[in-house]
Short mmCIF file of C-alpha atoms and ligand atoms in Angstrom, two decimals:
data_model
loop_
_atom_site.label_atom_id
_atom_site.label_comp_id
_atom_site.label_asym_id
_atom_site.label_seq_id
_atom_site.Cartn_x
_atom_site.Cartn_y
_atom_site.Cartn_z
CA UNK N 434 4.23 41.64 5.72
CA UNK N 435 1.75 38.68 6.55
CA UNK N 436 2.07 37.67 10.16
CA UNK N 437 -1.23 35.64 10.96
CA UNK N 438 -1.90 32.49 9.15
CA UNK N 439 -4.74 30.12 9.61
CA UNK N 440 -3.68 26.80 8.52
CA UNK N 441 -6.82 24.08 7.56
CA UNK N 442 -5.93 20.61 7.83
CA UNK N 443 -3.40 19.03 10.02
CA UNK N 444 -2.09 16.20 8.13
CA UNK N 445 1.19 15.01 6.47
CA UNK N 446 1.62 18.29 4.86
CA UNK N 447 -0.69 20.92 6.78
CA UNK N 448 0.90 20.16 10.04
CA UNK N 449 4.40 20.93 9.10
CA UNK N 450 3.73 23.67 7.13
CA UNK N 451 1.48 25.27 10.27
CA UNK N 452 4.75 24.18 12.83
CA UNK N 453 7.50 25.75 9.94
CA UNK N 454 5.61 29.07 9.83
CA UNK N 455 4.90 29.39 13.88
CA UNK N 456 8.83 28.77 14.24
CA UNK N 457 9.60 31.13 11.85
CA UNK N 458 7.77 34.25 13.48
CA UNK N 459 4.29 33.74 12.22
CA UNK N 460 1.32 33.34 14.44
CA UNK N 461 -0.42 30.29 13.52
CA UNK N 462 -3.95 28.75 14.17
CA UNK N 463 -3.97 25.23 12.90
CA UNK N 464 -7.49 24.05 12.10
CA UNK N 465 -8.69 20.14 12.05
CA UNK N 466 -11.70 18.73 12.04
CA UNK N 467 -10.87 15.83 13.80
CA UNK N 468 -11.31 16.30 17.69
CA UNK N 469 -8.62 13.18 18.07
CA UNK N 470 -5.99 15.05 15.99
CA UNK N 471 -6.59 18.22 18.18
CA UNK N 472 -6.43 16.21 21.63
CA UNK N 473 -3.35 14.53 20.15
CA UNK N 474 -1.84 17.84 19.41
CA UNK N 475 -2.67 19.44 22.88
CA UNK N 476 -1.09 16.91 24.55
CA UNK N 477 2.20 17.53 22.95
CA UNK N 478 2.18 14.56 20.71
CA UNK N 479 1.53 14.15 16.97
CA UNK N 480 -0.29 11.77 14.97
CA UNK N 481 1.82 11.15 12.34
CA UNK N 482 5.34 9.48 12.59
CA UNK N 483 7.56 12.10 10.57
CA UNK N 484 11.31 12.17 12.09
CA UNK N 485 11.77 15.65 13.86
CA UNK N 486 7.73 16.50 13.46
CA UNK N 487 7.05 16.36 16.95
CA UNK N 488 10.30 18.25 18.39
CA UNK N 489 8.93 20.74 15.84
CA UNK N 490 5.39 21.05 16.81
CA UNK N 491 6.24 21.05 20.74
CA UNK N 492 8.33 24.17 20.17
CA UNK N 493 5.98 25.95 18.12
CA UNK N 494 3.15 24.84 20.52
CA UNK N 495 5.18 25.83 23.72
CA UNK N 496 6.20 29.16 22.00
CA UNK N 497 2.43 30.06 21.87
CA UNK N 498 2.83 30.88 18.05
CA UNK N 499 0.99 27.59 17.24
CA UNK N 500 -2.50 26.95 18.92
CA UNK N 501 -5.13 24.43 17.52
CA UNK N 502 -8.55 24.79 17.06
CA UNK N 503 -11.75 23.19 15.38
CA UNK N 504 -12.81 26.18 13.37
CA UNK N 505 -10.71 29.24 11.43
CA UNK N 506 -10.69 32.79 13.14
CA UNK N 507 -9.52 35.88 11.24
CA UNK N 508 -6.15 35.88 9.90
CA UNK N 509 -4.12 37.81 7.45
CA UNK N 510 -3.52 34.38 5.05
CA UNK N 511 -5.28 30.94 4.96
CA UNK N 512 -3.88 27.98 3.96
CA UNK N 513 -5.82 24.79 2.90
CA UNK N 514 -4.33 21.74 3.07
CA UNK N 515 -6.76 18.94 3.43
CA UNK N 516 -7.16 15.79 1.58
CA UNK N 517 -7.84 15.63 -2.20
CA UNK N 518 -8.60 12.21 -2.22
CA UNK N 519 -10.11 9.42 -5.25
CA UNK N 520 -14.01 8.82 -5.27
CA UNK N 521 -15.34 5.50 -6.25
CA UNK N 522 -15.21 5.99 -9.89
CA UNK N 523 -11.65 7.57 -9.63
CA UNK N 524 -13.07 10.99 -9.84
CA UNK N 525 -11.45 13.69 -8.00
CA UNK N 526 -13.14 14.26 -4.61
CA UNK N 527 -12.96 18.14 -3.89
CA UNK N 528 -15.63 18.05 -1.06
CA UNK N 529 -12.82 18.74 1.55
CA UNK N 530 -11.31 21.69 -0.41
CA UNK N 531 -14.78 22.89 -0.90
CA UNK N 532 -15.98 22.68 2.64
CA UNK N 533 -12.61 24.36 3.91
CA UNK N 534 -12.98 27.11 1.02
CA UNK N 535 -16.67 27.53 2.42
CA UNK N 536 -16.06 27.67 6.03
CA UNK N 537 -13.55 30.58 5.45
CA UNK N 538 -16.03 33.06 4.07
CA UNK N 539 -17.26 34.55 7.42
CA UNK N 540 -13.60 35.54 8.39
CA UNK N 541 -12.50 36.65 5.07
CA UNK N 542 -11.33 40.62 5.04
CA UNK N 543 -10.23 42.76 2.37
CA UNK N 544 -6.19 42.31 2.04
CA UNK N 545 -6.41 38.69 2.77
CA UNK N 546 -4.36 36.01 0.89
CA UNK N 547 -6.03 32.78 0.46
CA UNK N 548 -3.66 29.73 -0.24
CA UNK N 549 -4.53 26.45 -1.87
CA UNK N 550 -1.76 23.42 -1.19
CA UNK N 551 -3.67 20.40 -1.42
CA UNK N 552 -2.82 18.60 -4.66
CA UNK N 553 -5.79 19.56 -6.93
CA UNK N 554 -7.40 18.99 -10.56
CA UNK N 555 -6.49 21.81 -13.33
CA UNK N 556 -8.59 24.48 -12.71
CA UNK N 557 -9.58 24.37 -8.82
CA UNK N 558 -8.17 27.27 -7.74
CA UNK N 559 -10.08 29.57 -10.11
CA UNK N 560 -13.13 27.50 -8.94
CA UNK N 561 -12.18 28.26 -5.64
CA UNK N 562 -12.92 32.01 -6.39
CA UNK N 563 -16.50 31.89 -6.39
CA UNK N 564 -17.00 29.93 -3.05
CA UNK N 565 -14.64 32.72 -1.45
CA UNK N 566 -16.60 35.14 -3.07
CA UNK N 567 -19.66 33.99 -1.30
CA UNK N 568 -18.04 36.37 1.47
CA UNK N 569 -19.12 39.12 -0.81
CA UNK N 570 -15.58 39.99 -1.46
CA UNK N 571 -14.13 39.96 -4.82
CA UNK N 572 -11.15 37.83 -5.53
CA UNK N 573 -8.67 39.82 -7.25
CA UNK N 574 -10.04 43.15 -5.93
CA UNK N 575 -10.50 42.55 -2.54
CA UNK N 576 -8.60 39.10 -1.70
CA UNK N 577 -5.81 37.29 -3.38
CA UNK N 578 -5.77 33.67 -4.46
CA UNK N 579 -2.70 31.40 -5.13
CA UNK N 580 -1.87 27.56 -5.42
CA UNK N 581 1.23 26.48 -3.61
CA UNK N 582 1.57 22.43 -3.75
CA UNK N 583 4.15 20.57 -1.38
CA UNK N 584 6.90 18.50 -3.11
CA UNK N 585 7.72 16.77 -0.16
CA UNK N 586 8.92 13.15 0.57
CA UNK N 587 7.68 11.47 3.41
CA UNK N 588 10.65 10.84 5.97
CA UNK N 589 12.28 13.86 4.69
CA UNK N 590 9.30 16.19 4.99
CA UNK N 591 10.89 18.99 7.43
CA UNK N 592 14.27 19.16 5.34
CA UNK N 593 12.49 19.40 1.79
CA UNK N 594 9.81 21.83 3.17
CA UNK N 595 12.76 24.06 3.55
CA UNK N 596 15.02 23.16 0.79
CA UNK N 597 13.25 22.13 -2.21
CA UNK N 598 12.44 24.75 -5.13
CA UNK N 599 8.57 25.37 -4.90
CA UNK N 600 6.34 26.24 -8.00
CA UNK N 601 3.64 28.64 -7.01
CA UNK N 602 0.67 29.79 -8.95
CA UNK N 603 -1.51 32.85 -8.81
CA UNK N 604 -5.21 33.77 -9.57
CA UNK N 605 -3.12 36.95 -10.38
CA UNK N 606 0.10 38.11 -10.56
CA UNK N 607 -0.05 39.97 -7.22
CA UNK N 608 -1.20 36.82 -5.54
CA UNK N 609 1.68 34.95 -7.01
CA UNK N 610 3.97 37.18 -5.46
CA UNK N 611 2.23 37.48 -1.98
CA UNK N 612 2.48 34.21 -1.65
CA UNK N 613 5.84 33.94 -2.92
CA UNK N 614 6.92 36.30 -0.55
CA UNK N 615 5.20 34.39 2.31
CA UNK N 616 6.63 31.05 1.53
CA UNK N 617 10.16 32.82 1.61
CA UNK N 618 9.63 32.91 5.42
CA UNK N 619 11.28 29.34 5.61
CA UNK N 620 12.00 28.51 1.78
CA UNK N 621 15.39 28.27 1.19
CA UNK N 622 14.96 26.62 -2.49
CA UNK N 623 13.97 28.75 -5.48
CA UNK N 624 10.53 29.94 -5.79
CA UNK N 625 9.10 29.64 -9.36
CA UNK N 626 6.10 31.67 -9.97
CA UNK N 627 3.27 30.96 -12.56
CA UNK N 628 -0.37 31.01 -12.71
CA UNK N 629 -2.55 28.68 -10.84
CA UNK N 630 -3.63 26.53 -13.60
CA UNK N 631 -0.04 25.92 -14.93
CA UNK N 632 0.93 25.13 -11.40
CA UNK N 633 -1.92 22.66 -10.86
CA UNK N 634 -0.57 20.99 -13.88
CA UNK N 635 2.92 20.95 -12.84
CA UNK N 636 2.16 18.75 -9.54
CA UNK N 637 0.26 16.54 -11.47
CA UNK N 638 2.95 16.02 -13.84
CA UNK N 639 5.75 15.33 -11.23
CA UNK N 640 3.63 12.56 -9.88
CA UNK N 641 2.35 11.26 -12.85
CA UNK N 642 5.88 11.25 -14.12
CA UNK N 643 7.25 9.26 -11.38
CA UNK N 644 3.96 6.60 -11.85
CA UNK N 645 4.86 6.00 -15.50
CA UNK N 646 8.57 5.56 -14.88
CA UNK N 647 7.60 3.34 -12.09
CA UNK N 648 5.02 1.24 -14.56
CA UNK N 649 7.85 1.10 -17.09
CA UNK N 650 10.27 -0.38 -14.43
CA UNK N 651 7.57 -3.09 -13.48
CA UNK N 652 7.07 -3.98 -17.06
CA UNK N 653 10.86 -4.26 -17.75
CA UNK N 654 10.96 -6.11 -14.48
CA UNK N 655 8.28 -8.74 -16.20
CA UNK N 656 10.07 -8.92 -19.28
CA UNK N 657 13.11 -9.75 -17.52
CA UNK N 658 11.46 -12.20 -15.38
CA UNK N 659 10.53 -14.18 -18.77
CA UNK N 660 13.76 -13.60 -20.33
CA UNK N 661 15.90 -15.02 -17.04
CA UNK N 662 17.20 -11.29 -17.12
CA UNK N 663 18.36 -9.56 -13.97
CA UNK N 664 16.23 -6.55 -14.25
CA UNK N 665 18.02 -4.46 -11.32
CA UNK N 666 21.49 -5.12 -13.14
CA UNK N 667 20.02 -4.17 -16.49
CA UNK N 668 18.38 -1.14 -15.14
CA UNK N 669 21.55 0.22 -13.50
CA UNK N 670 23.22 -0.48 -16.40
CA UNK N 671 20.76 1.44 -18.79
CA UNK N 672 21.16 4.23 -16.16
CA UNK N 673 24.36 4.69 -17.00
CA UNK N 674 23.06 6.49 -20.25
CA UNK N 675 23.22 10.17 -19.48
CA UNK N 676 19.67 10.88 -20.44
CA UNK N 677 17.98 7.53 -18.90
CA UNK N 678 16.66 7.35 -15.60
CA UNK N 679 14.43 4.51 -14.75
CA UNK N 680 12.92 3.82 -11.52
CA UNK N 681 12.94 0.34 -9.43
CA UNK N 682 10.39 -2.30 -10.14
CA UNK N 683 8.74 -3.42 -6.57
CA UNK N 684 5.17 -4.74 -5.56
CA UNK N 685 3.04 -1.79 -6.78
CA UNK N 686 2.40 1.93 -6.27
CA UNK N 687 1.16 2.96 -2.51
CA UNK N 688 0.59 6.03 -1.02
CA UNK N 689 -2.06 9.18 -1.26
CA UNK N 690 -0.03 10.94 -3.92
CA UNK N 691 1.71 8.88 -6.90
CA UNK N 692 -0.78 6.55 -7.01
CA UNK N 693 -3.84 9.13 -7.28
CA UNK N 694 -2.51 12.35 -8.96
CA UNK N 695 -2.64 10.40 -12.51
CA UNK N 696 -5.91 9.72 -12.24
CA UNK N 697 -6.46 13.73 -11.85
CA UNK N 698 -5.24 13.79 -15.39
CA UNK N 699 -7.09 11.33 -16.53
CA UNK N 700 -10.32 12.54 -15.17
CA UNK N 701 -9.73 15.67 -16.92
CA UNK N 702 -8.67 14.17 -20.47
CA UNK N 703 -9.70 10.74 -20.89
CA UNK N 704 -8.69 10.72 -24.52
CA UNK N 705 -5.68 12.09 -24.13
CA UNK N 706 -4.03 10.23 -21.23
CA UNK N 707 -4.16 6.79 -22.56
CA UNK N 708 -0.29 6.31 -21.67
CA UNK N 709 -1.24 7.52 -18.01
CA UNK N 710 -3.98 5.45 -17.65
CA UNK N 711 -2.24 2.23 -18.89
CA UNK N 712 0.65 2.81 -16.56
CA UNK N 713 -1.68 3.10 -13.65
CA UNK N 714 -3.18 -0.41 -14.65
CA UNK N 715 0.23 -1.75 -14.82
CA UNK N 716 0.99 -0.69 -11.34
CA UNK N 717 -2.44 -1.60 -9.77
CA UNK N 718 -1.87 -5.13 -11.45
CA UNK N 719 1.81 -5.39 -9.64
CA UNK N 720 0.46 -6.30 -6.47
CA UNK N 721 -0.90 -9.63 -8.11
CA UNK N 722 1.84 -10.19 -10.27
CA UNK N 723 3.94 -10.35 -7.40
CA UNK N 724 1.74 -12.40 -5.22
CA UNK N 725 1.79 -15.02 -8.12
CA UNK N 726 5.53 -14.94 -8.28
CA UNK N 727 5.88 -15.15 -4.60
CA UNK N 728 3.48 -18.36 -4.71
CA UNK N 729 5.62 -19.54 -7.51
CA UNK N 730 8.78 -19.28 -5.27
CA UNK N 731 6.74 -21.26 -2.69
CA UNK N 732 5.11 -24.07 -4.79
CA UNK N 733 7.70 -26.60 -3.49
CA UNK N 734 6.75 -26.16 -0.03
CA UNK N 735 3.92 -27.77 1.62
CA UNK N 736 1.95 -26.09 4.13
CA UNK N 737 4.48 -23.11 4.15
CA UNK N 738 4.83 -21.12 7.36
CA UNK N 739 5.81 -17.67 5.92
CA UNK N 740 6.95 -14.21 7.53
CA UNK N 741 6.26 -11.21 5.38
CA UNK N 742 8.67 -8.40 6.25
CA UNK N 743 7.44 -4.66 5.21
CA UNK N 744 3.68 -3.83 5.21
CA UNK N 745 4.10 0.13 4.84
CA UNK N 746 3.31 1.77 0.98
CA UNK N 747 7.18 2.39 0.95
CA UNK N 748 10.51 2.09 2.79
CA UNK N 749 11.24 3.71 5.94
CA UNK N 750 7.50 5.38 6.52
CA UNK N 751 5.22 3.74 8.79
CA UNK N 752 2.24 4.54 6.43
CA UNK N 753 -0.07 1.71 5.30
CA UNK N 754 -2.31 3.93 3.21
CA UNK N 755 -3.03 2.02 -0.48
CA UNK N 756 0.24 0.21 0.34
CA UNK N 757 0.94 -2.72 -2.29
CA UNK N 758 2.45 -4.95 0.10
CA UNK N 759 -0.73 -5.09 1.95
CA UNK N 760 -2.32 -6.03 -1.21
CA UNK N 761 -0.23 -8.77 -1.62
CA UNK N 762 -0.69 -10.28 1.46
CA UNK N 763 -4.36 -9.97 0.75
CA UNK N 764 -3.67 -12.00 -2.51
CA UNK N 765 -1.65 -14.47 -0.93
CA UNK N 766 -4.08 -14.91 2.28
CA UNK N 767 -6.18 -17.81 1.08
CA UNK N 768 -3.10 -19.60 -0.68
CA UNK N 769 -1.02 -19.68 2.26
CA UNK N 770 -2.21 -21.18 5.91
CA UNK N 771 0.42 -19.37 8.07
CA UNK N 772 1.28 -16.39 7.17
CA UNK N 773 2.96 -14.20 9.73
CA UNK N 774 3.11 -10.27 9.21
CA UNK N 775 5.73 -7.74 10.31
CA UNK N 776 6.58 -4.30 9.62
CA UNK N 777 9.74 -2.62 11.27
CA UNK N 778 7.62 0.77 11.81
CA UNK N 779 3.71 0.16 11.86
CA UNK N 780 2.50 -1.44 14.93
CA UNK N 781 -1.03 -2.35 13.48
CA UNK N 782 -2.93 -2.90 9.94
CA UNK N 783 -5.44 -0.56 8.46
CA UNK N 784 -7.98 -2.96 9.93
CA UNK N 785 -6.64 -2.43 13.12
CA UNK N 786 -5.37 -5.68 14.11
CA UNK N 787 -1.91 -4.96 15.96
CA UNK N 788 1.32 -6.45 14.31
CA UNK N 789 4.14 -8.08 16.56
CA UNK N 790 6.99 -6.22 16.90
CA UNK N 791 9.28 -9.26 17.82
CA UNK N 792 11.07 -10.09 14.68
CA UNK N 793 12.73 -13.37 16.36
CA UNK N 794 9.81 -14.85 17.87
CA UNK N 795 7.95 -14.10 14.63
CA UNK N 796 10.56 -16.05 12.95
CA UNK N 797 10.74 -19.11 14.82
CA UNK N 798 9.67 -21.94 12.49
CA UNK N 799 9.38 -20.23 9.33
CA UNK N 800 10.14 -21.49 6.18
CA UNK N 801 10.87 -18.41 4.16
CA UNK N 802 10.81 -14.77 4.76
CA UNK N 803 8.94 -12.55 1.85
CA UNK N 804 10.42 -8.90 2.10
CA UNK N 805 7.87 -6.39 0.66
CA UNK N 806 9.01 -3.28 1.72
CA UNK N 807 12.38 -2.37 2.07
CA UNK N 808 13.02 -0.68 5.70
CA UNK N 809 16.09 -0.12 6.98
CA UNK N 810 16.00 -2.73 9.58
CA UNK N 811 15.44 -5.38 6.68
CA UNK N 812 17.98 -3.92 4.10
CA UNK N 813 20.62 -4.19 7.36
CA UNK N 814 19.62 -7.58 8.45
CA UNK N 815 22.50 -9.93 8.38
CA UNK N 816 22.05 -13.56 7.41
CA UNK N 817 23.96 -14.38 10.66
CA UNK N 818 21.66 -12.25 12.79
CA UNK N 819 20.43 -14.09 15.47
CA UNK N 820 17.10 -13.41 15.09
CA UNK N 821 16.82 -15.83 11.95
CA UNK N 822 18.09 -18.78 14.36
CA UNK N 823 14.62 -20.30 14.85
CA UNK N 824 13.75 -20.47 10.94
CA UNK N 825 12.68 -23.75 9.70
CA UNK N 826 13.78 -22.80 6.43
CA UNK N 827 16.23 -20.85 4.84
CA UNK N 828 14.54 -19.03 1.80
CA UNK N 829 14.23 -15.45 1.35
CA UNK N 830 11.76 -13.90 -1.06
CA UNK N 831 13.06 -10.36 -1.98
CA UNK N 832 10.41 -8.22 -3.84
CA UNK N 833 12.49 -5.12 -3.22
CA UNK N 834 15.77 -6.08 -4.41
CA UNK N 835 16.99 -4.83 -0.92
CA UNK N 836 19.47 -7.68 0.59
CA UNK N 837 22.60 -8.78 -0.86
CA UNK N 838 21.91 -11.89 -2.56
CA UNK N 839 25.64 -13.10 -2.93
CA UNK N 840 25.87 -12.57 0.73
CA UNK N 841 22.89 -14.37 2.02
CA UNK N 842 23.61 -17.32 -0.52
CA UNK N 843 27.05 -17.59 0.91
CA UNK N 844 25.68 -18.13 4.28
CA UNK N 845 23.32 -20.90 3.22
CA UNK N 846 19.95 -19.27 2.27
CA UNK N 847 18.22 -19.76 -1.09
CA UNK N 848 17.24 -16.21 -2.39
CA UNK N 849 14.70 -15.06 -4.94
CA UNK N 850 14.66 -11.53 -6.06
CA UNK N 851 12.09 -10.10 -8.00
CA UNK N 852 13.05 -9.47 -11.62
CA UNK N 853 16.04 -11.96 -11.47
CA UNK N 854 15.12 -14.61 -13.75
CA UNK N 855 11.77 -16.33 -12.13
CA UNK N 856 8.13 -16.09 -13.91
CA UNK N 857 4.70 -16.52 -12.19
CA UNK N 858 3.35 -19.90 -13.23
CA UNK N 859 0.35 -19.05 -14.80
CA UNK N 860 -1.93 -21.99 -13.09
CA UNK N 861 -1.72 -20.08 -10.22
CA UNK N 862 -4.92 -18.62 -9.46
CA UNK N 863 -4.88 -14.64 -10.25
N1 SAJ V 830 8.21 3.05 -5.57
C1 SAJ V 830 8.60 2.30 -6.70
N2 SAJ V 830 9.80 1.95 -7.07
C2 SAJ V 830 10.31 3.51 -7.28
C3 SAJ V 830 10.03 4.60 -6.62
C4 SAJ V 830 9.01 4.26 -5.84
O1 SAJ V 830 8.04 0.99 -6.59
O2 SAJ V 830 11.62 3.21 -8.04
C5 SAJ V 830 6.68 2.92 -5.21
C6 SAJ V 830 6.92 3.35 -3.54
O3 SAJ V 830 7.31 1.80 -3.15
C7 SAJ V 830 5.73 3.79 -3.17
C8 SAJ V 830 5.11 4.74 -4.35
O4 SAJ V 830 5.78 4.04 -5.46
O5 SAJ V 830 4.82 2.26 -3.11
C9 SAJ V 830 5.19 6.09 -4.45
O6 SAJ V 830 6.61 6.16 -3.59
P1 SAJ V 830 7.58 7.74 -3.65
O7 SAJ V 830 8.62 7.63 -2.94
O8 SAJ V 830 7.64 7.79 -5.37
O9 SAJ V 830 6.36 8.98 -3.73
P2 SAJ V 830 5.40 9.45 -2.17
O10 SAJ V 830 4.21 8.27 -2.62
O11 SAJ V 830 6.12 9.10 -1.29
O12 SAJ V 830 5.03 10.62 -2.69
C10 SAJ V 830 5.48 11.82 -1.68
C11 SAJ V 830 4.07 12.68 -1.72
N3 SAJ V 830 4.44 13.65 -0.89
C12 SAJ V 830 3.95 13.48 0.49
O13 SAJ V 830 3.03 12.09 0.31
C13 SAJ V 830 3.60 14.18 1.38
C14 SAJ V 830 4.41 13.64 -3.44
O14 SAJ V 830 3.29 14.45 -3.16
C15 SAJ V 830 5.44 14.27 -3.64
O15 SAJ V 830 5.41 14.70 -4.61
C16 SAJ V 830 6.58 12.72 -3.49
O16 SAJ V 830 6.49 12.30 -2.14
C17 SAJ V 830 7.87 13.34 -3.88
O17 SAJ V 830 8.79 12.75 -4.27
O18 SAJ V 830 8.34 14.76 -3.68
#
């Protein structure tokens, strides 16, 4: 039974995983090269906004079962959970994974289990074997190697880490079994084992499926706009079919997973991934489409004062990484002189500019509200709310179909909803 674990990478996946192992009886060393991350954790804080994470990490640290350091030590198992971003030409950047694997070479001992968690291109786990063998040990004979990707939704990470079924791929069947046994420490979902290449493919399939589905929803939205049909009503009705599950149109696809993972497949098989690449093109063009749609909805206002509500890449997270809402704002900036930005959860922009959290103050004198991310605070906003009292105009432009248009209309607001019968005018600059 493995008792000591070293987790490399204390980000959105590595930190919850390290704390989960530590609070389930394992002795865990969390390793991160970012001194600020280590200092934050040692101060009993966490650098990520995830419900429940701070208290889980604090209890893991207080128990002494979780410690954090800048470099690994000898352990029975190693979990690599470092970033796998895209390079400048949309190629997978595996440098963090390779560096993490190289850093293990001095510490590996016979009987060790090495687990890759980072979402990676097909074949990565097998390629890691040659890096790990720089230790002089043989993968398969001396050490075991497996792939165990996460399937957790930001905002529900701790619950989903435990409850979700997990796919684990082994460099060898023995490695898959050993890895499955280790994750049964806290996973109550089913653990499904296979080979590493299949598990790598499965992970990429899951997020690519979502990206293609969202692209379809976004195209349906554009067609509905052109034909003055309510796309959301049509999608709800189509989803009544027992085998149809169309997702929601919006300003685009953000985050570091769904917008990234399809490129791992496209890079591996450029000639066999035309649909995948076309879906990426649709989703990447959606912020521009939505910006034109917003401008069309404001075309009758001279010198409008506009409030943007929601900058995070999705609802109820504070993460602005690759946010389509931020891209829409960038597209609007040179068309709207007075653009005020608010996010219910994030307190600063990617460039570090601080955001004013006082919504009432921000809305004072505003002609129109544009909702780009459907945080709960906005979904629950009543048209009678006093924070709206200082507005100069009564227009709400809802890019997420997240408010009750009938309720707001009856309260004297003019509501425009993306996908409900209005099409961007072609003359507006792209
Ligand atoms: N989106 C739509 N319409 C939809 C659903 C999503 O426009 O109907 C947009 C969102 O606004 C967002 C983007 O797509 O911009 C992606 O959101 P998502 O909820 O589909 O997925 P993510 O990006 O939160 O993916 C996360 C990832 N996990 C982590 O970041 C730790 C991913 O690896 C997981 O597989 C995924 O959650 C999941 O659903 O499990």
